mmCIF file of C-alpha atoms in Angstrom:
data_model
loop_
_atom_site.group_PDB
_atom_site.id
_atom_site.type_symbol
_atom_site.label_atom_id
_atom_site.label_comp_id
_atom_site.label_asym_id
_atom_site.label_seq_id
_atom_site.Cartn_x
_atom_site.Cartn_y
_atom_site.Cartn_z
ATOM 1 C CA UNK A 24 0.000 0.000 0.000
ATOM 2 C CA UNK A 25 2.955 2.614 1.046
ATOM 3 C CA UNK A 26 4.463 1.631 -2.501
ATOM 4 C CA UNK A 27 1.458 2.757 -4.317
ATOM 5 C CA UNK A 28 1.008 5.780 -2.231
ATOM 6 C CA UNK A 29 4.643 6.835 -2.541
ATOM 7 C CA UNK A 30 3.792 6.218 -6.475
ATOM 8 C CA UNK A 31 0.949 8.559 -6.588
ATOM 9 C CA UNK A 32 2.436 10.871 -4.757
ATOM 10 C CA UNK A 33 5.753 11.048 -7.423
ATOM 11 C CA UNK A 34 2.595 12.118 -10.162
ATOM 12 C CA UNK A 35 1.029 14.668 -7.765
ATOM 13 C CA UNK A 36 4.272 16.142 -7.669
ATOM 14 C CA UNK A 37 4.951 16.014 -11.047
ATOM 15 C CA UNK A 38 1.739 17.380 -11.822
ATOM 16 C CA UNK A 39 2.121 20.126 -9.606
ATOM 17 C CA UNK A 40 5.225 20.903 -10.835
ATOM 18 C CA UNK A 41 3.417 21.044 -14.481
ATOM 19 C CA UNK A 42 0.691 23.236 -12.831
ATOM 20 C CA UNK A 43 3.428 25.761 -11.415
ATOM 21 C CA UNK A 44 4.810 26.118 -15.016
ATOM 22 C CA UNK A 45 1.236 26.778 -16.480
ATOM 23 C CA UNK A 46 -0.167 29.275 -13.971
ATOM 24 C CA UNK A 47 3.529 31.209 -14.511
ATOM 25 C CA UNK A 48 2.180 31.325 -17.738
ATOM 26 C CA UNK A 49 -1.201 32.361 -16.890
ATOM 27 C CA UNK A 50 0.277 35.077 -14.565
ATOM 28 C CA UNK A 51 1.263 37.138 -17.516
ATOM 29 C CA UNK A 52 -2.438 36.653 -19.602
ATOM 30 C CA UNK A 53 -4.079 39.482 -17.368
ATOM 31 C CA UNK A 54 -0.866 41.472 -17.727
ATOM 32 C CA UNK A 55 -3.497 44.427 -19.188
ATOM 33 C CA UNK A 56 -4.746 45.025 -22.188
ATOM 34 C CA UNK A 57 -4.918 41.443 -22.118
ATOM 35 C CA UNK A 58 -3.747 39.254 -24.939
ATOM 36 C CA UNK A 59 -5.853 36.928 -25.492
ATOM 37 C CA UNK A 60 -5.011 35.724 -29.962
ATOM 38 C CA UNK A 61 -8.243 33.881 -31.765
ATOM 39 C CA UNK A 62 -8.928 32.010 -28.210
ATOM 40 C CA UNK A 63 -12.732 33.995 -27.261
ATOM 41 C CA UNK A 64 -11.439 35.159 -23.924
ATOM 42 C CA UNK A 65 -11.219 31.717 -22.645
ATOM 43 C CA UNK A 66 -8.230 30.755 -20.462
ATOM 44 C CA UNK A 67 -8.393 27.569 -20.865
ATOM 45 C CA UNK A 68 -8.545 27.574 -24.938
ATOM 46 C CA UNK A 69 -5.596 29.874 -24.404
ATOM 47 C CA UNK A 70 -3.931 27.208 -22.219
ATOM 48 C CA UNK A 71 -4.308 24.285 -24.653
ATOM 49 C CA UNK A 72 -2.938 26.899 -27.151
ATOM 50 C CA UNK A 73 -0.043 27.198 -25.172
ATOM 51 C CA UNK A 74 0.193 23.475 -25.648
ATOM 52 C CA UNK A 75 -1.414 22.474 -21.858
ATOM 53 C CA UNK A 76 -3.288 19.795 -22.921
ATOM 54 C CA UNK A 77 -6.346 18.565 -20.876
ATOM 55 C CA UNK A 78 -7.335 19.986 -17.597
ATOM 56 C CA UNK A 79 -6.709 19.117 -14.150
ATOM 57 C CA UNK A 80 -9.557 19.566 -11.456
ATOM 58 C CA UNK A 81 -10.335 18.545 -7.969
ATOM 59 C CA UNK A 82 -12.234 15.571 -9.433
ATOM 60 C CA UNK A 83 -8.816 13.743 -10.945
ATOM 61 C CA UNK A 84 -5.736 13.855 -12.652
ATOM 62 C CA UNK A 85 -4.910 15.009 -15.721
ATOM 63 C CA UNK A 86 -6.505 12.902 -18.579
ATOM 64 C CA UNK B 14 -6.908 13.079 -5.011
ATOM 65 C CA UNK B 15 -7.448 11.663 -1.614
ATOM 66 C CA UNK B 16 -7.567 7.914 -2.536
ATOM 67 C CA UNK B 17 -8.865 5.241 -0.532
ATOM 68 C CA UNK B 18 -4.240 4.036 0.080
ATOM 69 C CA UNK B 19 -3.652 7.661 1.509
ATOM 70 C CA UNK B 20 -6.931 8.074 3.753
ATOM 71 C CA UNK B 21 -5.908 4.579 5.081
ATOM 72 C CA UNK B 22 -2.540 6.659 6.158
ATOM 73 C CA UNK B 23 -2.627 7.146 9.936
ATOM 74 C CA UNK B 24 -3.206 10.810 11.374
ATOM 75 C CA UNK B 25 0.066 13.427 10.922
ATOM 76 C CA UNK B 26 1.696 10.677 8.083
ATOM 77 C CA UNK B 27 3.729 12.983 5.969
ATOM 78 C CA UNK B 28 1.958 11.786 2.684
ATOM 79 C CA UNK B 29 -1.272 11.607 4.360
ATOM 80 C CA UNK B 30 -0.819 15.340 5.036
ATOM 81 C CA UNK B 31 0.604 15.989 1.556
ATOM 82 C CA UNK B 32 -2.445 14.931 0.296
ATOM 83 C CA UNK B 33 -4.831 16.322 2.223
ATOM 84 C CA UNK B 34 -3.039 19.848 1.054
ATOM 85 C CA UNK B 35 -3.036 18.808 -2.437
ATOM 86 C CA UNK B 36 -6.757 18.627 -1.729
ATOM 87 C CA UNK B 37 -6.676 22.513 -0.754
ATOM 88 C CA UNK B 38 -4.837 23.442 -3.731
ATOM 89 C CA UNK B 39 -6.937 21.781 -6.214
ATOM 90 C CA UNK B 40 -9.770 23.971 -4.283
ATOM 91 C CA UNK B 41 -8.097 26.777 -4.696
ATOM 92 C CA UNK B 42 -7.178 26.236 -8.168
ATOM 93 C CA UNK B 43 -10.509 25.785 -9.595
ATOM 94 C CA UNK B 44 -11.555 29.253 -7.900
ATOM 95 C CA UNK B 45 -8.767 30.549 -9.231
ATOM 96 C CA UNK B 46 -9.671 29.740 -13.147
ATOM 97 C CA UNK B 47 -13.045 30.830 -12.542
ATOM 98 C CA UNK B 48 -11.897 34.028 -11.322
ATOM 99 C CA UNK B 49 -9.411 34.328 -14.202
ATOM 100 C CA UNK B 50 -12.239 33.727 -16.412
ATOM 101 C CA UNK B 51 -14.146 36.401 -15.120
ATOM 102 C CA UNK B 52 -11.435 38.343 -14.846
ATOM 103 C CA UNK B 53 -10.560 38.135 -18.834
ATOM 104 C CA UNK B 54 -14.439 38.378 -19.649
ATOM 105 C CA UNK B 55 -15.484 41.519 -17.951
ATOM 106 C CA UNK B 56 -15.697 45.089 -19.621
ATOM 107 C CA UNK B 57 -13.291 47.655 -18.257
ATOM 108 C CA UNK B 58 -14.274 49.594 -15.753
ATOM 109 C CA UNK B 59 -14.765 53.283 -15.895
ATOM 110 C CA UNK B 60 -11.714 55.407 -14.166
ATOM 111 C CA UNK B 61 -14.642 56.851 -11.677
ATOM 112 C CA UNK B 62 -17.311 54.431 -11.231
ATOM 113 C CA UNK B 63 -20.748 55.939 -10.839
ATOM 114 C CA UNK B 64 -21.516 56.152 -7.209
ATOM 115 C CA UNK B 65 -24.379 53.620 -5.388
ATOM 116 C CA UNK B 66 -27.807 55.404 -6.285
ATOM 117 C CA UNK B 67 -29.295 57.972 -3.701
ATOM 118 C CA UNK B 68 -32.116 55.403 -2.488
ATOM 119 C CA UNK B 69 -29.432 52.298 -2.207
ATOM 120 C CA UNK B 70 -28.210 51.228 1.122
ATOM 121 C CA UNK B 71 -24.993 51.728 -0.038
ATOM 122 C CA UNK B 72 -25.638 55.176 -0.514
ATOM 123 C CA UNK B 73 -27.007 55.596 2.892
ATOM 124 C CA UNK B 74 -23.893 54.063 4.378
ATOM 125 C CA UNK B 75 -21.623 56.216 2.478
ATOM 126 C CA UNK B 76 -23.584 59.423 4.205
ATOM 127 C CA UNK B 77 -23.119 57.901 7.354
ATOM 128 C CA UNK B 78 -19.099 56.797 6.633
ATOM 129 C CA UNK B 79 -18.812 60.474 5.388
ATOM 130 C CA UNK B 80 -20.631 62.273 8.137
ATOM 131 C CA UNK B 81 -18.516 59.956 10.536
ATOM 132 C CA UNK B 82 -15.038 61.629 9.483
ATOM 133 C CA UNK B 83 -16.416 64.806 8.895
ATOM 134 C CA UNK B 84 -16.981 64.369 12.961
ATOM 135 C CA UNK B 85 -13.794 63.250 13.534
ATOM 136 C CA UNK B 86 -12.324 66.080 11.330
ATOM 137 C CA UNK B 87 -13.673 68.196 13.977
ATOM 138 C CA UNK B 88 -12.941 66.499 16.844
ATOM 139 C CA UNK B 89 -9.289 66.573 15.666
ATOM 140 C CA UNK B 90 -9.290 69.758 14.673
ATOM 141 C CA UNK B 91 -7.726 72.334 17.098
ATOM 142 C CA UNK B 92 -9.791 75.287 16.105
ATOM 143 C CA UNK B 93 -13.219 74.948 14.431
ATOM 144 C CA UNK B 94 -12.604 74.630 10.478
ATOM 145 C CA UNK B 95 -12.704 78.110 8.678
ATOM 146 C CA UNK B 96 -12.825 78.952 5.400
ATOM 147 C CA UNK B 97 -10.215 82.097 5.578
ATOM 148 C CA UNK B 98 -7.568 80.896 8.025
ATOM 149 C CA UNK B 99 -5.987 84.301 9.958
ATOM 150 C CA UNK B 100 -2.924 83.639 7.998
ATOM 151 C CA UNK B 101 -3.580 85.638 5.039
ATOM 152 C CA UNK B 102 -3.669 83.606 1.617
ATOM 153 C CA UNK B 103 -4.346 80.566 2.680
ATOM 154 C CA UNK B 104 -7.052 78.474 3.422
ATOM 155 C CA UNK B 105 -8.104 77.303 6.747
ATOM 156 C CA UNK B 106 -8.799 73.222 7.672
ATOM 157 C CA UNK B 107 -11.222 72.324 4.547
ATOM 158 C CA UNK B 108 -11.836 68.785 4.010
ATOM 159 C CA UNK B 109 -12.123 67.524 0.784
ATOM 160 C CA UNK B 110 -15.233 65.129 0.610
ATOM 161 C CA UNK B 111 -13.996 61.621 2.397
ATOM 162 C CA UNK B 112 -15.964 59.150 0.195
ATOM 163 C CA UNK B 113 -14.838 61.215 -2.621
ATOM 164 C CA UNK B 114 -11.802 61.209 -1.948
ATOM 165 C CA UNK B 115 -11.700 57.506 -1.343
ATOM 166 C CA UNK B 116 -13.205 57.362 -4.850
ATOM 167 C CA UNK B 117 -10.254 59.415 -6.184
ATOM 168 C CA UNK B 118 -7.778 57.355 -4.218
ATOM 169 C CA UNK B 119 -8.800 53.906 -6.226
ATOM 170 C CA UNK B 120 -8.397 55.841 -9.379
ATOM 171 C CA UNK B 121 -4.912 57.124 -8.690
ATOM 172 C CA UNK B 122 -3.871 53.632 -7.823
ATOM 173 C CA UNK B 123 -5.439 51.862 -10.685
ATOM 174 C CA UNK B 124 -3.665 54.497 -13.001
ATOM 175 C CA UNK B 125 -0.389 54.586 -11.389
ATOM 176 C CA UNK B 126 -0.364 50.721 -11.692
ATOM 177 C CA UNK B 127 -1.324 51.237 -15.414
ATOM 178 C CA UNK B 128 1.277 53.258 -16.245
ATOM 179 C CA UNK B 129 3.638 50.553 -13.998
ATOM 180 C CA UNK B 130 4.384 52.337 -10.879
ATOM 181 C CA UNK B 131 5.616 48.500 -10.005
ATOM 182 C CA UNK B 132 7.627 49.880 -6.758
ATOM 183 C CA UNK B 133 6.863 51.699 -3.819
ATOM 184 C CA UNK B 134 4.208 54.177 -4.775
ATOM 185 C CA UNK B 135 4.810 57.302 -2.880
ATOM 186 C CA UNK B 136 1.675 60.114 -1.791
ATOM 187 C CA UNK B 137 2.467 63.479 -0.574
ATOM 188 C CA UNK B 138 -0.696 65.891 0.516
ATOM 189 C CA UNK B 139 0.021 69.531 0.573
ATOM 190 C CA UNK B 140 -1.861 71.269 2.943
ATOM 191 C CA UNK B 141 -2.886 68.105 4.733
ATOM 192 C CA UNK B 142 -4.532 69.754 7.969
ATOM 193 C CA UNK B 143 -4.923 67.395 10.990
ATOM 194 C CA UNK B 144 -3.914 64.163 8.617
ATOM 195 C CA UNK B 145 -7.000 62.214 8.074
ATOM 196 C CA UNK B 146 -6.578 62.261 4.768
ATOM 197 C CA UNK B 147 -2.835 60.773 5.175
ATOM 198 C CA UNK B 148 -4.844 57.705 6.656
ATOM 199 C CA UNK B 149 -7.585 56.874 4.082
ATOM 200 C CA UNK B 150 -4.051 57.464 1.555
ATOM 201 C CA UNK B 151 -1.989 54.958 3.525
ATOM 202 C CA UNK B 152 -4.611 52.526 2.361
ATOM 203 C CA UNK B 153 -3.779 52.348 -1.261
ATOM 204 C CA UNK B 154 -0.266 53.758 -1.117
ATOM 205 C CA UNK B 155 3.263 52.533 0.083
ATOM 206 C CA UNK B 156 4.353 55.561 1.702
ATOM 207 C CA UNK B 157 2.479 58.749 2.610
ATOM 208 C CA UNK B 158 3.521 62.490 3.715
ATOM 209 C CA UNK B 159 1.960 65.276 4.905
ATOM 210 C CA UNK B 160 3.280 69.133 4.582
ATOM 211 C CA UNK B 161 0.572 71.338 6.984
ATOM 212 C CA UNK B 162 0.900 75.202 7.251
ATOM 213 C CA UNK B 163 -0.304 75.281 10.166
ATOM 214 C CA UNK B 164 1.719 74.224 13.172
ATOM 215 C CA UNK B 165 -1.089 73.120 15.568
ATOM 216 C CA UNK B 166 -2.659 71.255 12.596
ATOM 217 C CA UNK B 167 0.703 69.523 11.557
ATOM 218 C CA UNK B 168 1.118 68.780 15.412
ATOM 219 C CA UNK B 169 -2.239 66.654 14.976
ATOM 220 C CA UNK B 170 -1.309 64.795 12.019
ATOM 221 C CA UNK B 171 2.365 64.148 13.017
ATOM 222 C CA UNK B 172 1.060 62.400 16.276
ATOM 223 C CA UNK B 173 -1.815 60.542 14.232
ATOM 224 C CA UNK B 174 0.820 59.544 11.677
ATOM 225 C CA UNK B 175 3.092 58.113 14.428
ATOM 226 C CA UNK B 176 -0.018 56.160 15.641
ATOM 227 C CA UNK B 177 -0.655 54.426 12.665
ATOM 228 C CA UNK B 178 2.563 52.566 12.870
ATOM 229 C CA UNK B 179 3.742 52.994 9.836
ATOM 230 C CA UNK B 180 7.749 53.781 10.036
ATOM 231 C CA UNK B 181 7.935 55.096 6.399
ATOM 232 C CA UNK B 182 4.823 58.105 7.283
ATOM 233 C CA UNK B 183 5.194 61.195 8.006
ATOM 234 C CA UNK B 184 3.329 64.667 8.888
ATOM 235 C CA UNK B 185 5.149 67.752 9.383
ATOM 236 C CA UNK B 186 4.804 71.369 9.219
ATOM 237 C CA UNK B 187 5.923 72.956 6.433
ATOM 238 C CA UNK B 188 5.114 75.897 3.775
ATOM 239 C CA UNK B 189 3.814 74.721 -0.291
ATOM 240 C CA UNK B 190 5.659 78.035 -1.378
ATOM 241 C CA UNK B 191 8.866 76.718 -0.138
ATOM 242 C CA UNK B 192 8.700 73.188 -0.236
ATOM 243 C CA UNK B 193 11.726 71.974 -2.065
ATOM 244 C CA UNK B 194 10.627 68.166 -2.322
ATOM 245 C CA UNK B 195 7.683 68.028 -4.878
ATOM 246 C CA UNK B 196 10.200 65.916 -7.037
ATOM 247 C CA UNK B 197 10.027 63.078 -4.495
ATOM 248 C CA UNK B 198 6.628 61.920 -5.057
ATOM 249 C CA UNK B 199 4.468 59.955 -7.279
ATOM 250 C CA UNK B 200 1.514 60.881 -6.704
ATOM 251 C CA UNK B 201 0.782 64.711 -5.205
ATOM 252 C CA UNK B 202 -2.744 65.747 -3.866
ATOM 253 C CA UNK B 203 -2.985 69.730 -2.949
ATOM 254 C CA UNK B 204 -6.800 70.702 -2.410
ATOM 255 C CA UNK B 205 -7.225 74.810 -1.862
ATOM 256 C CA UNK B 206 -3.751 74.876 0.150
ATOM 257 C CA UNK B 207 -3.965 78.606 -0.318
ATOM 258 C CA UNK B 208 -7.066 81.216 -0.936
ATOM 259 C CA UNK B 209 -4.996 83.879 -2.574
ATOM 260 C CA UNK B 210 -5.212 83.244 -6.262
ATOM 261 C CA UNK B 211 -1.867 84.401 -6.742
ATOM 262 C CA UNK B 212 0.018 82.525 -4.220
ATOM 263 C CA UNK B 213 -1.946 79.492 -5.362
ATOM 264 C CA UNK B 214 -0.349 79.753 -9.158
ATOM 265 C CA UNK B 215 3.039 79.844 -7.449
ATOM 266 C CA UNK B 216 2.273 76.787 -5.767
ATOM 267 C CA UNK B 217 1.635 75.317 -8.763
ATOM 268 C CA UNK B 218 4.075 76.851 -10.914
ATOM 269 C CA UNK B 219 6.639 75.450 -7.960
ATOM 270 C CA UNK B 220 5.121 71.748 -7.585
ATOM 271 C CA UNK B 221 4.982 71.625 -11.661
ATOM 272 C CA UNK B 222 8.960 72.830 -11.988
ATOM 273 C CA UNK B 223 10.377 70.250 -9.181
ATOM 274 C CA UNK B 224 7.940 67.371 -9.783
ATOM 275 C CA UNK B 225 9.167 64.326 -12.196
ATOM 276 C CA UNK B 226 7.577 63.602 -15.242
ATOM 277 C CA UNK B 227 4.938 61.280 -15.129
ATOM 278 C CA UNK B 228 4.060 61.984 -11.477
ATOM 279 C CA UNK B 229 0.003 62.569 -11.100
ATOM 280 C CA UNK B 230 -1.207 65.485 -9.408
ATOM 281 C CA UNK B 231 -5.074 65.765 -8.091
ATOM 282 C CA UNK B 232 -5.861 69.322 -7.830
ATOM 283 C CA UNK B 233 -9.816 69.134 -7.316
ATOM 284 C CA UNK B 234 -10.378 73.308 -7.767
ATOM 285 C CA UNK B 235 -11.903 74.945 -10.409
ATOM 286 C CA UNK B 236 -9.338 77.268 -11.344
ATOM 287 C CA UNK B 237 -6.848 74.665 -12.546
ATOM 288 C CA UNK B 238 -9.247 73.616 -15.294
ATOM 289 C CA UNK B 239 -8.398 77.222 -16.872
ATOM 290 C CA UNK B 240 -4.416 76.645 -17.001
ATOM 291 C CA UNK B 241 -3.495 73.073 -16.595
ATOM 292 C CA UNK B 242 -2.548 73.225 -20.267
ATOM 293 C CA UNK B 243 -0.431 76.556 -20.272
ATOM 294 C CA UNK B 244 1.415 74.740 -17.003
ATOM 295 C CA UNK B 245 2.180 72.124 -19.012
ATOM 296 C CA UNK B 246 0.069 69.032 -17.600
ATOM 297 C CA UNK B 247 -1.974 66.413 -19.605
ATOM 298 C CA UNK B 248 -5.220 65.727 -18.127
ATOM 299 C CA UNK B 249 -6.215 62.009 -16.879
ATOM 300 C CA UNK B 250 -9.528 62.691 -15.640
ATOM 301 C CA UNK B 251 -11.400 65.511 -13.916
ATOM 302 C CA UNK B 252 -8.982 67.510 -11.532
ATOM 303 C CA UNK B 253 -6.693 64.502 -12.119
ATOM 304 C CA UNK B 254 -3.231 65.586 -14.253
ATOM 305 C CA UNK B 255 -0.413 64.357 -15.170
ATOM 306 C CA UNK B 256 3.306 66.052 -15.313
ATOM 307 C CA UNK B 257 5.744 66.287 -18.217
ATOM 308 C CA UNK B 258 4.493 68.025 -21.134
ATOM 309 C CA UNK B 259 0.529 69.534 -22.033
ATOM 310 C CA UNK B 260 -1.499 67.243 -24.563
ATOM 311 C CA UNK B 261 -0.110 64.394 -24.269
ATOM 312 C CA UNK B 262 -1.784 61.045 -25.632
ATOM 313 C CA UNK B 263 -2.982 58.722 -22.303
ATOM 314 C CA UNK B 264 -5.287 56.450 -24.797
ATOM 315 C CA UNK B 265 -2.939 53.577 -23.796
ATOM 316 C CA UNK B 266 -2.667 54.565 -20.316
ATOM 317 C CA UNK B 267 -6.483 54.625 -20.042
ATOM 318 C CA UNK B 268 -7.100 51.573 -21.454
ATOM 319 C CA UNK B 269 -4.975 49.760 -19.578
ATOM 320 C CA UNK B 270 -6.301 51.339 -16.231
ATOM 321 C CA UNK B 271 -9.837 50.242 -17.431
ATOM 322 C CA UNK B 272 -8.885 46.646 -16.938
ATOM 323 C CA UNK B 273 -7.011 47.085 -13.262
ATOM 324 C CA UNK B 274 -9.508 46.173 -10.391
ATOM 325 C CA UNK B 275 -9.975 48.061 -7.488
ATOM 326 C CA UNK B 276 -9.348 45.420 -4.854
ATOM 327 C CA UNK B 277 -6.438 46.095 -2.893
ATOM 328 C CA UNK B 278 -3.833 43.370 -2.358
ATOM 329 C CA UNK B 279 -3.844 42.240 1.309
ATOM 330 C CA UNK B 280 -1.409 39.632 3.174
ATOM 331 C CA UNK B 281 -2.140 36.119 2.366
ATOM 332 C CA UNK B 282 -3.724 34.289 5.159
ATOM 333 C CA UNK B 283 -2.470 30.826 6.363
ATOM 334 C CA UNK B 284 1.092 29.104 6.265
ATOM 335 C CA UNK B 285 3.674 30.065 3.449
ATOM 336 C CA UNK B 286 3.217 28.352 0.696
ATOM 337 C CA UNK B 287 -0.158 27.082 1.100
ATOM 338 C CA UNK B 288 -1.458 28.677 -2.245
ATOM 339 C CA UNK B 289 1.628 26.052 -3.984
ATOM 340 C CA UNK B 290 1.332 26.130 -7.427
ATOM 341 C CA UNK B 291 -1.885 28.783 -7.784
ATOM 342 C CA UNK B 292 0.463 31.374 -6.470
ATOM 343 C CA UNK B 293 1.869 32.816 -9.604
ATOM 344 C CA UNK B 294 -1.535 33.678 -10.746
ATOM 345 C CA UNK B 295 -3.018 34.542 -7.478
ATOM 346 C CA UNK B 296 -0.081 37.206 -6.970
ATOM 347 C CA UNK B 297 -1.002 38.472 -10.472
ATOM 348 C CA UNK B 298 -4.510 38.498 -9.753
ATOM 349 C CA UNK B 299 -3.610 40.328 -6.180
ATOM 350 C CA UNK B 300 -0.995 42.970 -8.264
ATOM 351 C CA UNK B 301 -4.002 43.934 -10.537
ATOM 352 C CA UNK B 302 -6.677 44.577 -8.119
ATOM 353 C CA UNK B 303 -9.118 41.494 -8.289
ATOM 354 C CA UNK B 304 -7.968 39.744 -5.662
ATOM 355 C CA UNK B 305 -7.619 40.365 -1.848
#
């Protein structure tokens, strides 16, 4: 059981560590006027543009 | 995140724990998009944003809130407030309007961020009476100073100053025709300093030759409105100017300012770090006024 935990907690990390480097990034999108290029004003359209692909929420892991 | 391995995890375990803030974070990180969406979404916001409307409760609070200082102006006050002080020339203790001047206030510092006053923002209020006006300031700025005519006056808002516990404050008596420090301040506020017209355009002419470009002065008189441009200041908004040259173009400026909120940044409760990897965004959210 401590193996697996130990395991998931090595992705949480990692993913965290991912997470860090995209809301850097996000940090500067509401540098105003905003820049926001052919996304609608979404962040997250402007994420996956940045090459985040998927989403991470409270309900799981990346996918 | 919390899977059925780590709740199994007795009480205090370091992973147990590293989950449960994980948890948090995820929390926090899903307000934090939302925010940012709204954030990104909303129209700008006008420079002065109309005021709550006369039958609102907001409104009625605002009376109150404004009849409160005006109270305490006068409690403060050594002498009662008088329109012609005995000193001829200059004014006696006249409040400018407290919820206006609050309003004011959240412009300047939406504005000064705009045009990326990313430091210490400094305030300086000419003719500051007994200081009140030094406190409502130390609310959106990083340092504050007050020059009073009038030593009694400057007596009241040097000891108030000291009270708020502020090290980088100050109040202290002083004269606006031979002040030699305009050029040390960001942001300078002078409202009817002196009654003699004359005297009053030396101020000016004084604060306007020592002051550094790009600092914004709030001069809310009428008579400016009739030579701002011969003293060589741009307007921003109404009684609002800024040094370095008449006419200049602020569209950028402006628009920028439209998209700056006006909530001001406070400290971030709970242990460092807590806000892991939704701080970036939550500081920028903080710097630009749409997050506490």
């Amino acid at each position: 059981m401590f193996e697996t935990v130990a395991t998931y907690r090595r992705q949480a990390e990692s993913v965290e560590a991912d997470l860090m480097t995209r809301t850097t990034d996000l940090a500067t999108l509401i540098d105003p006027p905003f820049r926001l290029p052919n996304v609608g004003g979404s962040a997250d359209c402007w994420m996956r543009q940045k090459g985040h692909a998927g989403s991470f929420t409270a309900s799981g892991p990346p996918r | 995140m919390m899977t059925a391995e780590a709740r199994a995890l007795p009480f205090g375990h370091p992973d147990r724990r590293y989950f449960l803030a994980v948890d948090g974070r995820l929390r926090l990180w899903t307000q934090t998009q939302a925010l940012l969406d709204r954030v990104l979404k909303a129209r700008p916001l006008p420079l002065l944003p109309d005021e709550p409307p006369a039958t609102s409760p907001e409104y009625a609070q605002l009376l109150a809130y404004q009849r409160c200082f005006d109270r305490l102006h006068g409690y403060f006050s050594p002498t009662p407030p008088d329109l012609y002080a005995a000193v001829t020339g200059r004014h006696g203790d006249l409040p400018y309007p407290f919820t206006g001047f609050l309003r004011l206030m959240q412009m300047i510092r939406r504005l000064a961020l705009a045009m990326g006053r990313t430091g210490q923002v400094s305030f300086l209020d000419m003719g500051c009476g007994v200081g009140l006006k030094l406190v409502q300031a130390a609310e959106f700025f990083d340092v504050v100073h007050g020059v009073e005519y009038d030593a009694e006056r400057a007596e009241v808002a040097g000891s108030l100053i000291e009270r708020s516990r502020r090290a980088q404050d100050r109040a202290t008596q002083g004269d606006a025709l031979t002040f030699d420090d305009y050029g040390q301040y960001d942001v300078i506020y002078a409202y009817k300093p002196l009654s003699d017209p004359e005297l009053l355009q030396a101020m000016e002419r004084r604060m306007i030759a020592q002051a550094r470009p790009d600092t914004i002065l709030i001069l809310p008189y009428f008579e400016i409105d009739f030579r701002f441009d011969d003293l060589g200041l741009t307007r921003l908004s109404d009684k609002v100017f800024l040094t370095g040259g008449a006419g200049r173009d602020l569209t950028q400026v402006l628009q920028k300012a439209g998209h700056i909120g006006t909530i001001l940044p406070q400290a971030v409760i709970g242990l460092p770090g807590a806000e892991g990897f939704t701080e970036p965004l939550r500081q920028a959210l903080r710097h630009w006024g749409h997050l506490a």
